[in-house]
Coordinates of C-alpha atoms and ligand atoms in Angstrom, one line a residue:
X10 CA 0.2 -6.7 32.8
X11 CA 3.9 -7.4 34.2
X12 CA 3.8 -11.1 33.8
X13 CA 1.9 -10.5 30.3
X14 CA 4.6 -12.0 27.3
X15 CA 2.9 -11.3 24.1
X16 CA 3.4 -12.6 20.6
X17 CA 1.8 -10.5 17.6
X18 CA 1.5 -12.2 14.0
X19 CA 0.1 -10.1 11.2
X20 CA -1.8 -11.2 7.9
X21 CA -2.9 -8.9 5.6
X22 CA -2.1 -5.3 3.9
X23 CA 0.1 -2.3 4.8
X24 CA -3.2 -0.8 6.5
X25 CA -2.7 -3.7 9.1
X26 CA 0.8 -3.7 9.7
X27 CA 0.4 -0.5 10.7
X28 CA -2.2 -1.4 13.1
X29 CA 0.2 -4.1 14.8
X30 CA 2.5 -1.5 15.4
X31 CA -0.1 0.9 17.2
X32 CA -1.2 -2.4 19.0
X33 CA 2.3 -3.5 19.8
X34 CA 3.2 -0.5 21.3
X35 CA -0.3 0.1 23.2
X36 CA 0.9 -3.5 24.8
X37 CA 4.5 -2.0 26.0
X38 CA 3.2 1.2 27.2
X39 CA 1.1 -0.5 29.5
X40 CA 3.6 -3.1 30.8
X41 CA 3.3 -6.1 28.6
X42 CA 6.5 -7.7 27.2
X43 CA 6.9 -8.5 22.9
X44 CA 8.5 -11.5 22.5
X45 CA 9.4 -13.1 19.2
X46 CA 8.1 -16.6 19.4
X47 CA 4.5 -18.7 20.6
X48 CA 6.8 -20.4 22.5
X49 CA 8.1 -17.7 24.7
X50 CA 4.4 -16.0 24.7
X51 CA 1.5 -16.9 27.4
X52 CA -0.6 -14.1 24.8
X53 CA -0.6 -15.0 21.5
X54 CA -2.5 -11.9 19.5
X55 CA -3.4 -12.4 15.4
X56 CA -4.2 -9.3 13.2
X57 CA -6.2 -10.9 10.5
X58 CA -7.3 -10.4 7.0
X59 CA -10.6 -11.5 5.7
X60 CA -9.9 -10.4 1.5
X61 CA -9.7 -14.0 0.0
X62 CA -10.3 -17.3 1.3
X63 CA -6.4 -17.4 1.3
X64 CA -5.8 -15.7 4.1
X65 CA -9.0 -16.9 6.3
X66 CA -8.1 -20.2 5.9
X67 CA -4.0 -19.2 7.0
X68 CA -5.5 -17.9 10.4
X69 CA -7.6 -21.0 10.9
X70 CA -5.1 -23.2 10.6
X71 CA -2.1 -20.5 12.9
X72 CA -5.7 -20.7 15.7
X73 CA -6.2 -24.7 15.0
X74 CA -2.3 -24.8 16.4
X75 CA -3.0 -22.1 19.4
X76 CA -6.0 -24.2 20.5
X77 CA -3.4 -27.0 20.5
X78 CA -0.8 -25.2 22.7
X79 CA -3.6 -24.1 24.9
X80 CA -4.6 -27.4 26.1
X81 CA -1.0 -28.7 25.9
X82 CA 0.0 -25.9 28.0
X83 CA 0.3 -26.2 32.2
X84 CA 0.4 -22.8 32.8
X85 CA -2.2 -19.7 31.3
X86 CA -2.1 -19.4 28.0
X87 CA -4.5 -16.6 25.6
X88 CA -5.4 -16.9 22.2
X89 CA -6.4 -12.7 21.0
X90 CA -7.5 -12.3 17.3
X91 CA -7.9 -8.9 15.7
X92 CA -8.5 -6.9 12.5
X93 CA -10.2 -7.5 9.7
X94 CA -11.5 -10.7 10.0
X95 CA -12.9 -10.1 13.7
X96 CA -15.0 -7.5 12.2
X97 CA -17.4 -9.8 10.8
X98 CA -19.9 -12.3 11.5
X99 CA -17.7 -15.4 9.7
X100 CA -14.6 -14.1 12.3
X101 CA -16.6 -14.4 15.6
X102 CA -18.1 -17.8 14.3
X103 CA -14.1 -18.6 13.9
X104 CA -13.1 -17.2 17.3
X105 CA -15.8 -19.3 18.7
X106 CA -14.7 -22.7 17.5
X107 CA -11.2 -22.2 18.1
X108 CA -11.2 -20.7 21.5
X109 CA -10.4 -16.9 20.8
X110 CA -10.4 -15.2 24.4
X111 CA -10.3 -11.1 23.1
X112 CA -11.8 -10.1 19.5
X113 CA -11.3 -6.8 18.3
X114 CA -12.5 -5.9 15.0
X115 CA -10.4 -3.1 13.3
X116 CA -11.8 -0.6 13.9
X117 CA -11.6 -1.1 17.9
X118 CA -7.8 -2.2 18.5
X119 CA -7.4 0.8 20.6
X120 CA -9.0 -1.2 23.4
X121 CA -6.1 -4.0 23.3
X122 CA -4.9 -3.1 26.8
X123 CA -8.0 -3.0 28.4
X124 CA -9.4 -6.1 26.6
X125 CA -5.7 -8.2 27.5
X126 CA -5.8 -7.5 31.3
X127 CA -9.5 -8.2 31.5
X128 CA -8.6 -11.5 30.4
X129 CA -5.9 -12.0 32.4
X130 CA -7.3 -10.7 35.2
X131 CA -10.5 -12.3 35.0
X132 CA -10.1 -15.1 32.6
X133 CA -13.3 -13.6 31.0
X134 CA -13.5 -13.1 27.0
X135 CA -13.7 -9.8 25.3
X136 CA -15.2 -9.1 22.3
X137 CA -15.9 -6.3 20.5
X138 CA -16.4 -5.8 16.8
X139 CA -17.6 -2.5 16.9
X140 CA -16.2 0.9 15.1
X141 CA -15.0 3.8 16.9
X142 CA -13.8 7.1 16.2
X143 CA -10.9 6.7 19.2
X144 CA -9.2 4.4 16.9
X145 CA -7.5 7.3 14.8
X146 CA -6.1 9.2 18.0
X147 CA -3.7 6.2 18.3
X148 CA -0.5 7.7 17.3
X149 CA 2.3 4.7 17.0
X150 CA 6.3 5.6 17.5
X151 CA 8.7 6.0 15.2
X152 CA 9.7 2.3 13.6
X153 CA 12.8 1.6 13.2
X154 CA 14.6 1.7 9.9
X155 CA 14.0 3.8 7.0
X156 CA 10.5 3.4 6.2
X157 CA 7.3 4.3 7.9
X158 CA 3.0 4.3 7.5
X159 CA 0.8 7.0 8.0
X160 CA -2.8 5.8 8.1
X161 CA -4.8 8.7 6.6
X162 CA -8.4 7.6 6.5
X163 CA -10.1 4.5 7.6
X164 CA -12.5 2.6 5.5
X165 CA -14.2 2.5 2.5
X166 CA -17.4 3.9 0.9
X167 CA -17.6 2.3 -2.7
X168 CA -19.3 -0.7 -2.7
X169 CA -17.5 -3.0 -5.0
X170 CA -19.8 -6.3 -5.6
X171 CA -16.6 -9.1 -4.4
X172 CA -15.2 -6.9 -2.0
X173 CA -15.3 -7.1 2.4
X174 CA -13.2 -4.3 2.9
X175 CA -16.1 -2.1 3.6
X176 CA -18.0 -4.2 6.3
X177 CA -14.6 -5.1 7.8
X178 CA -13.1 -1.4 7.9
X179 CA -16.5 0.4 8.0
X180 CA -17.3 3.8 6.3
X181 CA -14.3 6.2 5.5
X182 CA -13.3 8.4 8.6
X183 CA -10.5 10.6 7.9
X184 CA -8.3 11.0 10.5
X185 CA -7.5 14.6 11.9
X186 CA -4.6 16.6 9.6
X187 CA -2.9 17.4 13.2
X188 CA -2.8 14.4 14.1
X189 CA -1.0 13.0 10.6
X190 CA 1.4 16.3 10.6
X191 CA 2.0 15.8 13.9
X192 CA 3.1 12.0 13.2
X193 CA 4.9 12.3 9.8
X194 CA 7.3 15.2 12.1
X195 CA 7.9 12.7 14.7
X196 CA 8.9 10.4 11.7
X197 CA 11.0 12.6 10.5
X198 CA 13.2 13.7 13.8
X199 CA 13.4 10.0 13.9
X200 CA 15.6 10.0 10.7
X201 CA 12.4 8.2 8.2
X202 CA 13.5 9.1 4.8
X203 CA 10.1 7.5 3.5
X204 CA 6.8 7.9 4.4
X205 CA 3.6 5.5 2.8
X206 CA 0.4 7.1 3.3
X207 CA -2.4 4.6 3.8
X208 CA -5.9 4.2 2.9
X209 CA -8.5 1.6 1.6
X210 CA -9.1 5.0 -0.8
X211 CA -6.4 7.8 0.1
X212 CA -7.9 10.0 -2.7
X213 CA -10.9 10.3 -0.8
X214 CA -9.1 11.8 2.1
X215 CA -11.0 14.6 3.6
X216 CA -14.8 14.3 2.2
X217 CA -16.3 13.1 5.2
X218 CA -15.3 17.0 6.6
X219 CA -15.1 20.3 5.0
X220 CA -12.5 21.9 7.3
X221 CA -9.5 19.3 6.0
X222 CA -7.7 19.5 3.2
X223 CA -8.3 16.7 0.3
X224 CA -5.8 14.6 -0.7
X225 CA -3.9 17.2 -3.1
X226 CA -3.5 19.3 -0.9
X227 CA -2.8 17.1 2.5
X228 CA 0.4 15.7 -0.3
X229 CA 1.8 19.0 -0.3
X230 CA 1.7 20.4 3.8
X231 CA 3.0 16.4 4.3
X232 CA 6.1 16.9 1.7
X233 CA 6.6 20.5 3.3
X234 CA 7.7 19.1 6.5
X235 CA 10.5 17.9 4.6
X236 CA 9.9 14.2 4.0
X237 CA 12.9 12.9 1.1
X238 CA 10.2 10.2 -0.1
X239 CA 6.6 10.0 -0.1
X240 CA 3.9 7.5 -1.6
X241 CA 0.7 6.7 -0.8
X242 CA -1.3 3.5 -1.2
X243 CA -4.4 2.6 -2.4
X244 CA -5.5 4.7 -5.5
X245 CA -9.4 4.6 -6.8
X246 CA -9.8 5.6 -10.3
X247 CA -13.0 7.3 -9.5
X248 CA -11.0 9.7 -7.1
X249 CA -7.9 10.3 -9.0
X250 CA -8.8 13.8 -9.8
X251 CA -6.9 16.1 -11.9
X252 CA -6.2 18.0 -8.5
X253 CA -4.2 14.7 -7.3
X254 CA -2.4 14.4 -10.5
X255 CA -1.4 18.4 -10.3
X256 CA -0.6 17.9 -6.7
X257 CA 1.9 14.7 -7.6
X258 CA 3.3 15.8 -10.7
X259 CA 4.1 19.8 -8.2
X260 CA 5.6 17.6 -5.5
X261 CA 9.4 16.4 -6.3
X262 CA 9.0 14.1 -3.0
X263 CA 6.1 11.5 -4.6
X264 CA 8.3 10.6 -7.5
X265 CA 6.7 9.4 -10.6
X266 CA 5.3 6.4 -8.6
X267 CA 1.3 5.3 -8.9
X268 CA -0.8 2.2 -7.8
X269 CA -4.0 2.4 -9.3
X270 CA -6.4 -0.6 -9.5
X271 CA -8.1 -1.8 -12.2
X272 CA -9.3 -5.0 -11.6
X273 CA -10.5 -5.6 -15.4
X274 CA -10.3 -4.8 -18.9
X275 CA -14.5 -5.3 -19.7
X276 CA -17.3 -2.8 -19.0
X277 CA -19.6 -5.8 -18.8
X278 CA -17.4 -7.2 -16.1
X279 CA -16.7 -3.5 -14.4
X280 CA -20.3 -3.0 -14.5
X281 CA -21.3 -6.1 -12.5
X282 CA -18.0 -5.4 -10.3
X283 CA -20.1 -2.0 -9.3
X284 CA -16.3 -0.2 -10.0
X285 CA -18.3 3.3 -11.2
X286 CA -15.9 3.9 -14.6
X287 CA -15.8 2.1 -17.8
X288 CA -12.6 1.1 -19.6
X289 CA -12.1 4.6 -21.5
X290 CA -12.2 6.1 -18.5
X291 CA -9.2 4.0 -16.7
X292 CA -7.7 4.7 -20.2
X293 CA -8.3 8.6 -20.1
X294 CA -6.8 8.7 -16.4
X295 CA -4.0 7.1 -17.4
X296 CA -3.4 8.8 -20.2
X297 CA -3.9 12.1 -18.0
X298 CA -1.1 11.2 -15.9
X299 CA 1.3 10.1 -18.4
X300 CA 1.2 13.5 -19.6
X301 CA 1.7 14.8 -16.8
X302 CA 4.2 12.7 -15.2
X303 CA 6.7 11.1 -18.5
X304 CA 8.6 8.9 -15.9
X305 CA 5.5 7.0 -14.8
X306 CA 5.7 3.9 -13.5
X307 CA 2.5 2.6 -13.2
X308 CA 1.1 -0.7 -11.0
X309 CA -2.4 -2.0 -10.7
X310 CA -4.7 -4.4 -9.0
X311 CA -6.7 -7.2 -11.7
X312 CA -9.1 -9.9 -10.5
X313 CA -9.2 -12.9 -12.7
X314 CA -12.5 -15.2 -12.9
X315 CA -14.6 -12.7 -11.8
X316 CA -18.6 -14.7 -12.1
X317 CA -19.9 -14.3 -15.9
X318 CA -16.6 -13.1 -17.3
X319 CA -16.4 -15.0 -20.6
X320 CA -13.2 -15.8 -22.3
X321 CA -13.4 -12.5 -24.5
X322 CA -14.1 -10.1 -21.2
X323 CA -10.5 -11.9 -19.9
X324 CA -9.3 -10.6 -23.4
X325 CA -10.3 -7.6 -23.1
X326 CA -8.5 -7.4 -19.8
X327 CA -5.0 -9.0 -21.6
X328 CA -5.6 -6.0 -24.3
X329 CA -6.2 -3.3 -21.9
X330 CA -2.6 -4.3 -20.2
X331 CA -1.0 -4.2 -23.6
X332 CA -2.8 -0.8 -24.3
X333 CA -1.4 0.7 -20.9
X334 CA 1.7 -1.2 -20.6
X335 CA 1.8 -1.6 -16.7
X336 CA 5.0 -1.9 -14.6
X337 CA 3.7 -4.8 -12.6
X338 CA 0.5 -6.0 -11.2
X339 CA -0.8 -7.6 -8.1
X340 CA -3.0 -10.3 -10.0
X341 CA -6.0 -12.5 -7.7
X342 CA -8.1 -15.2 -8.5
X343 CA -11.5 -14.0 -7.4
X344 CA -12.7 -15.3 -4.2
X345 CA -16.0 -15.7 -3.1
X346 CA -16.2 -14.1 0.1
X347 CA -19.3 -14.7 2.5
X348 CA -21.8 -12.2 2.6
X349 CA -20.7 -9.6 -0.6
X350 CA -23.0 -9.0 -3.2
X351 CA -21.2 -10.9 -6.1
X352 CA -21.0 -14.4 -3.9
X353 CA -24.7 -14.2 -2.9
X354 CA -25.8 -13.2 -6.6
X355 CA -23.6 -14.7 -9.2
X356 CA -22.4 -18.8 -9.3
X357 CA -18.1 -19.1 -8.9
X358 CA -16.8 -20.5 -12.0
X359 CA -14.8 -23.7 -12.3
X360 CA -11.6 -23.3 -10.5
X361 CA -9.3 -24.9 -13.4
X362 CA -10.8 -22.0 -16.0
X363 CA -10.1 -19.3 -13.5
X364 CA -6.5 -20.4 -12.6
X365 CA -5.6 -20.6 -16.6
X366 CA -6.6 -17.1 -17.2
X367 CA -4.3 -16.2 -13.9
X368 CA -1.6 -18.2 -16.0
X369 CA -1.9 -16.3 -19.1
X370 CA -2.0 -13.0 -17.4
X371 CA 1.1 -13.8 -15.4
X372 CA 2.7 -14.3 -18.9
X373 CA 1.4 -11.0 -20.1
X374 CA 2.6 -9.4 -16.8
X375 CA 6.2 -11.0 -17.1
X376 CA 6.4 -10.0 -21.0
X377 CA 6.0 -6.2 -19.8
X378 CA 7.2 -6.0 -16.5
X379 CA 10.6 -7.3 -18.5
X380 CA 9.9 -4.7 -21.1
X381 CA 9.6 -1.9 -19.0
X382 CA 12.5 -2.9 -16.3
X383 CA 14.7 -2.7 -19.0
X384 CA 14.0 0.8 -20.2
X385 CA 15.8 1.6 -16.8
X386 CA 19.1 0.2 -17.7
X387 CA 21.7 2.8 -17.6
X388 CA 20.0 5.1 -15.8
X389 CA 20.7 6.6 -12.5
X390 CA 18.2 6.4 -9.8
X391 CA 18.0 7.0 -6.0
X392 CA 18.2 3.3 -3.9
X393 CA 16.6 3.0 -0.3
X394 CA 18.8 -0.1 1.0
X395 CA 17.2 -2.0 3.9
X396 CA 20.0 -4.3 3.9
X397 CA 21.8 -7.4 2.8
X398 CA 20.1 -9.9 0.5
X399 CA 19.5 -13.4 0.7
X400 CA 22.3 -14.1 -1.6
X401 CA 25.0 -11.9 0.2
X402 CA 27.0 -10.8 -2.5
X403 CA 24.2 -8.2 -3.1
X404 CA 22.0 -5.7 -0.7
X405 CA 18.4 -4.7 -1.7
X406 CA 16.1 -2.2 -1.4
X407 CA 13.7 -0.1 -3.8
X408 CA 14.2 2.9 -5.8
X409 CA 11.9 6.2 -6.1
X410 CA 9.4 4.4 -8.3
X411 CA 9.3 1.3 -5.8
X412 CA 11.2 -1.2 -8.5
X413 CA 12.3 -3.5 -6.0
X414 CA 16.3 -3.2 -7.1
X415 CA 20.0 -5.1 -5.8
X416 CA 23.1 -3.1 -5.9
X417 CA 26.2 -5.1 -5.8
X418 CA 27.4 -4.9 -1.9
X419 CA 30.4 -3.8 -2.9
X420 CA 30.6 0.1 -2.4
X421 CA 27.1 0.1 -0.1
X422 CA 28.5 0.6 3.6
X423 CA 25.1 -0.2 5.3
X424 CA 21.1 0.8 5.3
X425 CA 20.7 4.5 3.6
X426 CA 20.1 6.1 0.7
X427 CA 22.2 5.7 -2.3
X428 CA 22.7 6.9 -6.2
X429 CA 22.9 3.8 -7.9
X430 CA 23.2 3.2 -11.7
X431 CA 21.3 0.4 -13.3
X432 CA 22.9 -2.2 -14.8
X433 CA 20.6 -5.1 -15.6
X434 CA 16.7 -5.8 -15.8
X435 CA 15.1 -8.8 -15.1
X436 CA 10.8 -9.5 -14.9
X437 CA 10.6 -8.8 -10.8
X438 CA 14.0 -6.2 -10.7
X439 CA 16.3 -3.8 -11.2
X440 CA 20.2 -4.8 -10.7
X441 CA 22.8 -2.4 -10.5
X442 CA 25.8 -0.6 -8.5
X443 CA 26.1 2.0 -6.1
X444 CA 28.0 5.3 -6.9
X445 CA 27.5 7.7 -3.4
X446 CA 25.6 7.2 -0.2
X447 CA 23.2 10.1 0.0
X448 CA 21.9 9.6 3.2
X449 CA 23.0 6.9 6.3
X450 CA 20.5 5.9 9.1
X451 CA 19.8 8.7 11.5
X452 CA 20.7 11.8 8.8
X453 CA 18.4 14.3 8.6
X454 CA 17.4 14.8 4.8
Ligands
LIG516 N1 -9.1 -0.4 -1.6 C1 -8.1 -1.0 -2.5 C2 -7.7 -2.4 -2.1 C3 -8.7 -3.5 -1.8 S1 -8.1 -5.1 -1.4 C4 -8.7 -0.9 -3.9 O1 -9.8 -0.6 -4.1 O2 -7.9 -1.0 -4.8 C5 -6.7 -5.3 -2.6 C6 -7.1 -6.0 -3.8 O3 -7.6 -7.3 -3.5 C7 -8.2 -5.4 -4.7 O4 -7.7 -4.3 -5.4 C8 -8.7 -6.5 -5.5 O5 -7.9 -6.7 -6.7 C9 -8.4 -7.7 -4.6 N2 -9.7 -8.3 -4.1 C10 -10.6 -7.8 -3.3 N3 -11.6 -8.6 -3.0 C11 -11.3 -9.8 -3.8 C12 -12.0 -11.0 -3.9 N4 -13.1 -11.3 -3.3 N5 -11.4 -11.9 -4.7 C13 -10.2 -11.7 -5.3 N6 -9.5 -10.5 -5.2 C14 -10.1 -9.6 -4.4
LIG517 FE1 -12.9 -2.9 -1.7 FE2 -13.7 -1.5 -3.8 FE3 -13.4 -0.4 -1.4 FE4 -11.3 -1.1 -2.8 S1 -12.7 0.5 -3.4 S2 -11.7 -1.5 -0.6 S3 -12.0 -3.0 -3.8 S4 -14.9 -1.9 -2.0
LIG518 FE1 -7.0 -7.7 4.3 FE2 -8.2 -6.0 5.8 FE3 -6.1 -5.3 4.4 S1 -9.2 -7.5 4.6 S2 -6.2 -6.6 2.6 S3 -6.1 -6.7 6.0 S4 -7.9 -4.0 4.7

């Protein structure tokens, strides 16, 4: 592997960054070098994601360009592609046109090194789209900066009718509460003051075996070890028990921070979405944890154009957000993805209806994310800074309920965590001044 120079670029979620990390340092433990550009790289290696048609059509085009430096190229040059996309059947059919020389679907990354020097070696293609239980015995090391990812559990068992996350992650497998306690402490010696726990599900952690804790109570041995901040990522209504929201509300270290999906306001359109609850029930869950937690800031997931939603399902969506008042939202036109049960049942809608509804919610989204942002003016909060921001009279970061916030740079010395007071609100942040550093790089909390 010594003369191996590898490039990794990532698409996708948290779930795969994650995975580039355990990939990236797989590659340097067994010789190869990372290098920051395709130019300097005779491996180029893409972790994929296969959720929209967005992002497969971002990796055709970043493989359209390798092909090109492949043929352009005098001396050996690799094209890898991994994750999500080269889990299914429409990834290998990609990989095939464009040249792909190692496939590894995500849930077989942990044979990167043996699938790289193969080619190299050999100049032989390996593929392998398979899912194996070796994959979660990959422990990454520390990142560095501030923030880290935990995967807890792999996969996904509900079967929502649009969604590939299930064929390209497989089942849920939990991954061993050693191994996760053992990671989050090497995290923590390495001075991470916050830790993301992630999952296609998290609050299914611990089903698929009877001798680890579930979710509750794996929150509470994590936030034991110490960690300062701790979220997780993603939330299933169906699996937000009252047990989770006891456990969150118990546990200083979460915060009063929760992503929980909805993707629409209808039963009709729930129903054919196979989500499992009904509107009242999103409703009652929310309510549950308001209750609970009276500083909630709460985020969610909504799917626009969904096939068959009529205008007055999309209203029903627009009064649902009024009714909860949501921080934010990540908002999607709905894609038609290749082989899921909505594309092969239901006809897409015209494109122009879907992305006016997107419009209107964006509105809806701006109105209350402005609302809500400003309920924090004046208030003191705890800021995670990461570092200078594009306009440098300012740093950023995020605060304990992930409001993505600037602080003035006057007064911040560098990454850390501060106490900040909030000072101004606009749609997307939070603006305001530092008055302490609590913690600098390297402190223990
Ligand atoms: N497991 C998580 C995240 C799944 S993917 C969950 O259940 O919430 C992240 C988001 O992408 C989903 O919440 C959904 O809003 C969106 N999404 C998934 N498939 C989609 C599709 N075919 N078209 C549009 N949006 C989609
Ligand atoms: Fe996809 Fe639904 Fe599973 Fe989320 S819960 S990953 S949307 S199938
Ligand atoms: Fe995409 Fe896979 Fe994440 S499909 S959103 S990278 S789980």
């Amino acid at each position: 592997m010594k003369d191996l120079r590898v490039k990794l670029i990532t698409y996708g979620c948290q779930m795969n960054e994650y995975d580039t990390h355990l990939v990236a340092s797989e590659l340097a433990a067994s010789g190869a070098a990372l290098v920051e550009t395709v130019a300097e790289a005779n491996f180029v290696i893409v972790n994929t994601c296969a959720v929209r048609g967005k992002p497969v059509d971002k990796v055709k085009s970043l493989l359209g360009n390798l092909r090109k430096e492949k043929r352009e190229r005098k001396t050996p040059f690799f094209i890898g592609m991994m994750g999500c996309l080269a889990s299914l059947q429409e990834g290998r059919l990609i990989a095939e046109k464009f040249g792909v020389d190692v496939l590894l679907g995500a849930g077989a990354i942990h044979k990167i090194s043996e699938a790289v020097s193969k080619v190299a070696r050999e100049n032989e293609a390996f593929w392998d789209s398979g899912f194996y239980p070796e994959v979660d015995e990959l422990i990454p090391p520390p990142p560095r900066g501030l923030s880290a990812f935990v995967t807890l559990i792999r996969g996904c068992d509900h079967h929502c009718t649009y969604c590939v996350v299930p064929s390209t992650r497989g089942p849920e497998i939990s991954r061993r509460p050693g191994l996760i306690l053992k990671e989050v402490e090497r995290l923590l010696a390495a001075g991470v003051v916050e830790v993301t726990l992630l999952g296609q599900n998290v609050n299914s952690y611990g089903k698929d075996d009877p001798s680890y804790p579930d979710f509750a109570d794996l929150i509470r041995q994590v936030a034991a070890l110490g960690v300062r901040r701790l979220r997780f990522v993603t939330s299933h209504p169906m699996n937000f028990s009252d047990r989770i929201i006891s456990a969150i509300a118990e546990t200083a270290a979460v915060g009063q921070y929760v992503h929980l999906p909805v993707q629409s306001g209808s039963d009709k359109v729930l129903k054919r979405m196979a989500r499992e609850y009904r509107r009242d029930y999103y409703l009652e869950r929310v309510e549950k944890l308001r209750r609970a937690l009276p500083d909630l800031v709460l985020t969610t997931d909504i799917i626009v154009g969904f096939p068959g939603e009529s205008e007055e399902d999309f209203q029903e969506t627009l009064s649902l957000y009024d009714e909860v008042g949501f921080d934010s939202a990540y908002m999607f036109i709905y894609s038609p993805r290749p082989g899921t049960a909505s594309a092969e049942n239901f006809p897409d809608m015209p494109r122009e209806v879907k992305v006016e509804r997107l419009q209107r919610l964006i509105e809806k989204q701006k109105e209350w994310s402005l609302k809500r942002n400003r309920s924090w003016v004046g208030r003191s909060v705890e800021v995670l800074v990461r570092g200078v921001a594009k306009d440098d009279a300012w740093v950023e970061g995020h605060d304990q309920s992930n409001h993505p916030v600037l602080l003035e740079r006057e007064g911040v010395s560098g990454p850390g965590l501060y106490r900040a007071t909030i000072e101004q609100a606009t749609p997307h942040l939070l603006l305001g001044r530092a008055n302490e550093r609590l913690l600098a790089p390297g402190e223990r909390a």
